[in-house]
Amino acid sequence: GNHGAPFRRGRLRAKAETENMRRRAQDDITKTHKFASEKFATELLAVRDSLEAALSNENQTAESLHAGVELTLRQLTAAFEKASLAEINPLGEKFDPHKHQAISQIDAPDATTEANTVLNVLQKGYALHGRVIRPALVVVSRAKT
Protein backbone atom coordinates (compact mmCIF):
# COMPACT_ATOMS: atom_id res chain seq x y z
CA GLY A 1 0.00 0.00 0.00
CA ASN A 2 0.68 3.67 -0.17
CA HIS A 3 -0.08 4.58 3.46
CA GLY A 4 3.03 6.78 3.81
CA ALA A 5 1.95 9.33 1.14
CA PRO A 6 -0.07 11.73 3.39
CA PHE A 7 2.76 11.76 5.92
CA ARG A 8 5.32 12.55 3.19
CA ARG A 9 3.07 15.34 1.80
CA GLY A 10 2.78 16.82 5.30
CA ARG A 11 6.54 16.73 5.72
CA LEU A 12 7.05 18.39 2.35
CA ARG A 13 4.52 21.12 3.24
CA ALA A 14 6.25 21.74 6.59
CA LYS A 15 9.58 21.92 4.77
CA ALA A 16 8.16 24.41 2.24
CA GLU A 17 6.71 26.57 5.04
CA THR A 18 10.04 26.57 6.88
CA GLU A 19 11.75 27.56 3.62
CA ASN A 20 9.24 30.42 3.10
CA MET A 21 9.77 31.68 6.66
CA ARG A 22 13.53 31.58 6.17
CA ARG A 23 13.25 33.48 2.87
CA ARG A 24 10.95 36.12 4.43
CA ALA A 25 13.38 36.61 7.33
CA GLN A 26 16.23 37.01 4.83
CA ASP A 27 14.17 39.56 2.86
CA ASP A 28 13.51 41.51 6.09
CA ILE A 29 17.23 41.57 6.88
CA THR A 30 18.04 42.76 3.34
CA LYS A 31 15.38 45.52 3.58
CA THR A 32 16.72 46.62 6.97
CA HIS A 33 20.28 46.82 5.60
CA LYS A 34 19.12 48.78 2.55
CA PHE A 35 17.14 51.19 4.73
CA ALA A 36 20.08 51.73 7.11
CA SER A 37 22.44 52.31 4.16
CA GLU A 38 19.98 54.74 2.61
CA LYS A 39 19.62 56.69 5.86
CA PHE A 40 23.41 56.94 6.25
CA ALA A 41 23.83 57.92 2.59
CA THR A 42 21.24 60.68 3.01
CA GLU A 43 23.12 62.01 6.05
CA LEU A 44 26.35 62.02 4.03
CA LEU A 45 24.74 64.03 1.22
CA ALA A 46 24.38 66.97 3.62
CA VAL A 47 28.06 66.66 4.52
CA ARG A 48 29.03 66.67 0.85
CA ASP A 49 26.80 69.72 0.18
CA SER A 50 28.54 71.59 3.00
CA LEU A 51 32.01 70.73 1.65
CA GLU A 52 31.05 71.81 -1.86
CA ALA A 53 29.58 75.07 -0.52
CA ALA A 54 32.80 75.76 1.41
CA LEU A 55 34.92 75.22 -1.71
CA SER A 56 32.66 77.23 -4.03
CA ASN A 57 33.10 80.42 -2.00
CA GLU A 58 36.17 82.00 -3.64
CA ASN A 59 36.70 85.07 -1.47
CA GLN A 60 36.40 83.78 2.06
CA THR A 61 38.82 84.20 4.93
CA ALA A 62 40.76 81.35 6.49
CA GLU A 63 38.58 81.88 9.59
CA SER A 64 35.29 81.44 7.74
CA LEU A 65 36.66 78.38 5.92
CA HIS A 66 37.75 76.94 9.28
CA ALA A 67 34.30 77.59 10.76
CA GLY A 68 32.66 75.90 7.76
CA VAL A 69 34.89 72.85 8.05
CA GLU A 70 34.17 72.64 11.79
CA LEU A 71 30.42 72.73 11.10
CA THR A 72 30.82 70.05 8.43
CA LEU A 73 32.76 67.84 10.86
CA ARG A 74 29.92 68.22 13.38
CA GLN A 75 27.44 67.12 10.67
CA LEU A 76 29.60 64.08 9.91
CA THR A 77 29.94 63.24 13.64
CA ALA A 78 26.13 63.38 13.99
CA ALA A 79 25.75 61.08 10.96
CA PHE A 80 28.24 58.64 12.51
CA GLU A 81 26.34 58.65 15.82
CA LYS A 82 23.01 57.94 14.08
CA ALA A 83 24.66 55.05 12.22
CA SER A 84 26.18 53.64 15.46
CA LEU A 85 29.66 54.33 14.14
CA ALA A 86 31.77 55.09 17.22
CA GLU A 87 35.26 56.51 17.51
CA ILE A 88 38.02 54.52 19.24
CA ASN A 89 40.45 57.06 20.71
CA PRO A 90 42.24 55.21 23.54
CA LEU A 91 44.81 57.79 24.68
CA GLY A 92 45.99 56.91 28.19
CA GLU A 93 44.05 53.63 28.25
CA LYS A 94 45.45 50.12 28.60
CA PHE A 95 46.33 48.55 25.25
CA ASP A 96 43.53 46.27 23.96
CA PRO A 97 44.56 44.04 21.02
CA HIS A 98 40.88 43.67 20.01
CA LYS A 99 40.49 47.42 19.44
CA HIS A 100 44.01 48.77 19.04
CA GLN A 101 46.96 48.04 16.77
CA ALA A 102 50.34 48.90 18.30
CA ILE A 103 52.86 50.09 15.75
CA SER A 104 55.62 50.85 18.20
CA GLN A 105 56.64 50.64 21.82
CA ILE A 106 58.57 53.33 23.63
CA ASP A 107 59.77 53.81 27.19
CA ALA A 108 57.17 55.15 29.58
CA PRO A 109 57.59 58.91 30.13
CA ASP A 110 57.55 58.51 33.92
CA ALA A 111 57.52 55.90 36.69
CA THR A 112 53.73 56.11 37.23
CA THR A 113 52.91 55.03 33.65
CA GLU A 114 52.25 51.29 33.48
CA ALA A 115 53.53 49.08 30.67
CA ASN A 116 51.15 48.68 27.71
CA THR A 117 49.55 52.10 28.19
CA VAL A 118 48.55 53.91 24.99
CA LEU A 119 50.85 56.96 24.86
CA ASN A 120 49.95 58.21 21.40
CA VAL A 121 47.06 57.63 18.97
CA LEU A 122 48.37 58.01 15.42
CA GLN A 123 45.00 57.21 13.83
CA LYS A 124 41.65 56.81 15.58
CA GLY A 125 39.82 53.54 15.15
CA TYR A 126 36.11 52.99 14.55
CA ALA A 127 33.51 50.45 15.63
CA LEU A 128 30.20 49.91 13.84
CA HIS A 129 27.43 48.67 16.16
CA GLY A 130 30.19 47.70 18.62
CA ARG A 131 32.18 45.69 16.06
CA VAL A 132 35.66 47.05 15.29
CA ILE A 133 35.90 47.95 11.59
CA ARG A 134 39.25 49.75 11.99
CA PRO A 135 41.52 49.43 15.02
CA ALA A 136 43.19 52.55 16.43
CA LEU A 137 46.86 52.80 15.46
CA VAL A 138 48.76 53.43 18.67
CA VAL A 139 52.14 53.76 20.35
CA VAL A 140 52.35 51.93 23.69
CA SER A 141 54.71 52.07 26.68
CA ARG A 142 57.07 49.13 27.04
CA ALA A 143 57.74 47.29 30.28
CA LYS A 144 60.65 48.52 32.39
CA THR A 145 63.57 46.13 32.12
PDB file of C-alpha atoms in Angstrom:
ATOM      1  CA  GLY A   1       0.000   0.000   0.000  1.00  0.00           C
ATOM      2  CA  ASN A   2       0.681   3.674  -0.170  1.00  0.00           C
ATOM      3  CA  HIS A   3      -0.083   4.575   3.459  1.00  0.00           C
ATOM      4  CA  GLY A   4       3.034   6.781   3.809  1.00  0.00           C
ATOM      5  CA  ALA A   5       1.950   9.331   1.141  1.00  0.00           C
ATOM      6  CA  PRO A   6      -0.075  11.730   3.392  1.00  0.00           C
ATOM      7  CA  PHE A   7       2.763  11.761   5.918  1.00  0.00           C
ATOM      8  CA  ARG A   8       5.315  12.550   3.193  1.00  0.00           C
ATOM      9  CA  ARG A   9       3.067  15.335   1.803  1.00  0.00           C
ATOM     10  CA  GLY A  10       2.776  16.816   5.302  1.00  0.00           C
ATOM     11  CA  ARG A  11       6.540  16.729   5.722  1.00  0.00           C
ATOM     12  CA  LEU A  12       7.054  18.390   2.352  1.00  0.00           C
ATOM     13  CA  ARG A  13       4.523  21.115   3.239  1.00  0.00           C
ATOM     14  CA  ALA A  14       6.248  21.739   6.594  1.00  0.00           C
ATOM     15  CA  LYS A  15       9.584  21.919   4.773  1.00  0.00           C
ATOM     16  CA  ALA A  16       8.156  24.410   2.245  1.00  0.00           C
ATOM     17  CA  GLU A  17       6.712  26.569   5.044  1.00  0.00           C
ATOM     18  CA  THR A  18      10.041  26.569   6.877  1.00  0.00           C
ATOM     19  CA  GLU A  19      11.750  27.557   3.623  1.00  0.00           C
ATOM     20  CA  ASN A  20       9.245  30.420   3.104  1.00  0.00           C
ATOM     21  CA  MET A  21       9.773  31.679   6.661  1.00  0.00           C
ATOM     22  CA  ARG A  22      13.531  31.580   6.172  1.00  0.00           C
ATOM     23  CA  ARG A  23      13.251  33.475   2.872  1.00  0.00           C
ATOM     24  CA  ARG A  24      10.947  36.116   4.426  1.00  0.00           C
ATOM     25  CA  ALA A  25      13.375  36.607   7.333  1.00  0.00           C
ATOM     26  CA  GLN A  26      16.228  37.008   4.834  1.00  0.00           C
ATOM     27  CA  ASP A  27      14.170  39.562   2.857  1.00  0.00           C
ATOM     28  CA  ASP A  28      13.515  41.508   6.086  1.00  0.00           C
ATOM     29  CA  ILE A  29      17.234  41.571   6.878  1.00  0.00           C
ATOM     30  CA  THR A  30      18.039  42.760   3.344  1.00  0.00           C
ATOM     31  CA  LYS A  31      15.380  45.516   3.575  1.00  0.00           C
ATOM     32  CA  THR A  32      16.718  46.615   6.970  1.00  0.00           C
ATOM     33  CA  HIS A  33      20.282  46.816   5.603  1.00  0.00           C
ATOM     34  CA  LYS A  34      19.124  48.781   2.554  1.00  0.00           C
ATOM     35  CA  PHE A  35      17.144  51.188   4.733  1.00  0.00           C
ATOM     36  CA  ALA A  36      20.084  51.731   7.108  1.00  0.00           C
ATOM     37  CA  SER A  37      22.441  52.307   4.161  1.00  0.00           C
ATOM     38  CA  GLU A  38      19.980  54.742   2.609  1.00  0.00           C
ATOM     39  CA  LYS A  39      19.622  56.694   5.863  1.00  0.00           C
ATOM     40  CA  PHE A  40      23.407  56.936   6.249  1.00  0.00           C
ATOM     41  CA  ALA A  41      23.832  57.921   2.591  1.00  0.00           C
ATOM     42  CA  THR A  42      21.235  60.684   3.007  1.00  0.00           C
ATOM     43  CA  GLU A  43      23.125  62.009   6.053  1.00  0.00           C
ATOM     44  CA  LEU A  44      26.354  62.017   4.026  1.00  0.00           C
ATOM     45  CA  LEU A  45      24.738  64.033   1.218  1.00  0.00           C
ATOM     46  CA  ALA A  46      24.379  66.974   3.619  1.00  0.00           C
ATOM     47  CA  VAL A  47      28.062  66.657   4.521  1.00  0.00           C
ATOM     48  CA  ARG A  48      29.027  66.674   0.853  1.00  0.00           C
ATOM     49  CA  ASP A  49      26.803  69.718   0.177  1.00  0.00           C
ATOM     50  CA  SER A  50      28.544  71.591   2.997  1.00  0.00           C
ATOM     51  CA  LEU A  51      32.008  70.727   1.651  1.00  0.00           C
ATOM     52  CA  GLU A  52      31.050  71.813  -1.858  1.00  0.00           C
ATOM     53  CA  ALA A  53      29.580  75.068  -0.516  1.00  0.00           C
ATOM     54  CA  ALA A  54      32.795  75.763   1.413  1.00  0.00           C
ATOM     55  CA  LEU A  55      34.925  75.218  -1.706  1.00  0.00           C
ATOM     56  CA  SER A  56      32.658  77.229  -4.028  1.00  0.00           C
ATOM     57  CA  ASN A  57      33.098  80.424  -2.005  1.00  0.00           C
ATOM     58  CA  GLU A  58      36.169  81.996  -3.639  1.00  0.00           C
ATOM     59  CA  ASN A  59      36.697  85.074  -1.472  1.00  0.00           C
ATOM     60  CA  GLN A  60      36.405  83.776   2.060  1.00  0.00           C
ATOM     61  CA  THR A  61      38.821  84.200   4.925  1.00  0.00           C
ATOM     62  CA  ALA A  62      40.759  81.346   6.494  1.00  0.00           C
ATOM     63  CA  GLU A  63      38.581  81.876   9.593  1.00  0.00           C
ATOM     64  CA  SER A  64      35.290  81.445   7.736  1.00  0.00           C
ATOM     65  CA  LEU A  65      36.662  78.384   5.920  1.00  0.00           C
ATOM     66  CA  HIS A  66      37.754  76.944   9.275  1.00  0.00           C
ATOM     67  CA  ALA A  67      34.297  77.590  10.763  1.00  0.00           C
ATOM     68  CA  GLY A  68      32.662  75.895   7.762  1.00  0.00           C
ATOM     69  CA  VAL A  69      34.887  72.847   8.046  1.00  0.00           C
ATOM     70  CA  GLU A  70      34.174  72.643  11.793  1.00  0.00           C
ATOM     71  CA  LEU A  71      30.420  72.734  11.101  1.00  0.00           C
ATOM     72  CA  THR A  72      30.817  70.045   8.432  1.00  0.00           C
ATOM     73  CA  LEU A  73      32.756  67.838  10.857  1.00  0.00           C
ATOM     74  CA  ARG A  74      29.920  68.220  13.379  1.00  0.00           C
ATOM     75  CA  GLN A  75      27.441  67.118  10.670  1.00  0.00           C
ATOM     76  CA  LEU A  76      29.603  64.077   9.915  1.00  0.00           C
ATOM     77  CA  THR A  77      29.939  63.244  13.637  1.00  0.00           C
ATOM     78  CA  ALA A  78      26.132  63.384  13.988  1.00  0.00           C
ATOM     79  CA  ALA A  79      25.755  61.085  10.964  1.00  0.00           C
ATOM     80  CA  PHE A  80      28.239  58.641  12.509  1.00  0.00           C
ATOM     81  CA  GLU A  81      26.338  58.650  15.816  1.00  0.00           C
ATOM     82  CA  LYS A  82      23.011  57.940  14.081  1.00  0.00           C
ATOM     83  CA  ALA A  83      24.656  55.053  12.215  1.00  0.00           C
ATOM     84  CA  SER A  84      26.176  53.644  15.462  1.00  0.00           C
ATOM     85  CA  LEU A  85      29.661  54.329  14.143  1.00  0.00           C
ATOM     86  CA  ALA A  86      31.774  55.085  17.215  1.00  0.00           C
ATOM     87  CA  GLU A  87      35.257  56.511  17.508  1.00  0.00           C
ATOM     88  CA  ILE A  88      38.019  54.519  19.241  1.00  0.00           C
ATOM     89  CA  ASN A  89      40.450  57.060  20.710  1.00  0.00           C
ATOM     90  CA  PRO A  90      42.240  55.211  23.541  1.00  0.00           C
ATOM     91  CA  LEU A  91      44.810  57.788  24.677  1.00  0.00           C
ATOM     92  CA  GLY A  92      45.993  56.912  28.189  1.00  0.00           C
ATOM     93  CA  GLU A  93      44.054  53.634  28.250  1.00  0.00           C
ATOM     94  CA  LYS A  94      45.447  50.125  28.603  1.00  0.00           C
ATOM     95  CA  PHE A  95      46.327  48.547  25.249  1.00  0.00           C
ATOM     96  CA  ASP A  96      43.534  46.265  23.961  1.00  0.00           C
ATOM     97  CA  PRO A  97      44.557  44.038  21.019  1.00  0.00           C
ATOM     98  CA  HIS A  98      40.881  43.671  20.009  1.00  0.00           C
ATOM     99  CA  LYS A  99      40.488  47.423  19.442  1.00  0.00           C
ATOM    100  CA  HIS A 100      44.009  48.767  19.039  1.00  0.00           C
ATOM    101  CA  GLN A 101      46.964  48.039  16.767  1.00  0.00           C
ATOM    102  CA  ALA A 102      50.342  48.904  18.298  1.00  0.00           C
ATOM    103  CA  ILE A 103      52.857  50.091  15.748  1.00  0.00           C
ATOM    104  CA  SER A 104      55.616  50.846  18.203  1.00  0.00           C
ATOM    105  CA  GLN A 105      56.640  50.637  21.818  1.00  0.00           C
ATOM    106  CA  ILE A 106      58.571  53.332  23.626  1.00  0.00           C
ATOM    107  CA  ASP A 107      59.773  53.806  27.186  1.00  0.00           C
ATOM    108  CA  ALA A 108      57.168  55.154  29.575  1.00  0.00           C
ATOM    109  CA  PRO A 109      57.592  58.911  30.130  1.00  0.00           C
ATOM    110  CA  ASP A 110      57.548  58.507  33.923  1.00  0.00           C
ATOM    111  CA  ALA A 111      57.515  55.904  36.689  1.00  0.00           C
ATOM    112  CA  THR A 112      53.733  56.106  37.226  1.00  0.00           C
ATOM    113  CA  THR A 113      52.909  55.030  33.647  1.00  0.00           C
ATOM    114  CA  GLU A 114      52.249  51.291  33.477  1.00  0.00           C
ATOM    115  CA  ALA A 115      53.531  49.081  30.674  1.00  0.00           C
ATOM    116  CA  ASN A 116      51.146  48.680  27.707  1.00  0.00           C
ATOM    117  CA  THR A 117      49.551  52.097  28.187  1.00  0.00           C
ATOM    118  CA  VAL A 118      48.550  53.911  24.987  1.00  0.00           C
ATOM    119  CA  LEU A 119      50.855  56.957  24.858  1.00  0.00           C
ATOM    120  CA  ASN A 120      49.952  58.211  21.400  1.00  0.00           C
ATOM    121  CA  VAL A 121      47.063  57.635  18.974  1.00  0.00           C
ATOM    122  CA  LEU A 122      48.367  58.015  15.417  1.00  0.00           C
ATOM    123  CA  GLN A 123      44.999  57.209  13.831  1.00  0.00           C
ATOM    124  CA  LYS A 124      41.655  56.806  15.582  1.00  0.00           C
ATOM    125  CA  GLY A 125      39.822  53.544  15.149  1.00  0.00           C
ATOM    126  CA  TYR A 126      36.110  52.990  14.548  1.00  0.00           C
ATOM    127  CA  ALA A 127      33.512  50.450  15.629  1.00  0.00           C
ATOM    128  CA  LEU A 128      30.196  49.913  13.836  1.00  0.00           C
ATOM    129  CA  HIS A 129      27.434  48.674  16.164  1.00  0.00           C
ATOM    130  CA  GLY A 130      30.185  47.699  18.625  1.00  0.00           C
ATOM    131  CA  ARG A 131      32.184  45.690  16.061  1.00  0.00           C
ATOM    132  CA  VAL A 132      35.656  47.051  15.286  1.00  0.00           C
ATOM    133  CA  ILE A 133      35.904  47.953  11.594  1.00  0.00           C
ATOM    134  CA  ARG A 134      39.246  49.745  11.988  1.00  0.00           C
ATOM    135  CA  PRO A 135      41.522  49.432  15.018  1.00  0.00           C
ATOM    136  CA  ALA A 136      43.190  52.550  16.431  1.00  0.00           C
ATOM    137  CA  LEU A 137      46.865  52.803  15.458  1.00  0.00           C
ATOM    138  CA  VAL A 138      48.763  53.426  18.666  1.00  0.00           C
ATOM    139  CA  VAL A 139      52.142  53.762  20.354  1.00  0.00           C
ATOM    140  CA  VAL A 140      52.354  51.927  23.695  1.00  0.00           C
ATOM    141  CA  SER A 141      54.711  52.066  26.676  1.00  0.00           C
ATOM    142  CA  ARG A 142      57.072  49.131  27.041  1.00  0.00           C
ATOM    143  CA  ALA A 143      57.743  47.286  30.283  1.00  0.00           C
ATOM    144  CA  LYS A 144      60.648  48.517  32.395  1.00  0.00           C
ATOM    145  CA  THR A 145      63.572  46.126  32.122  1.00  0.00           C
TER     146      THR A 145
END
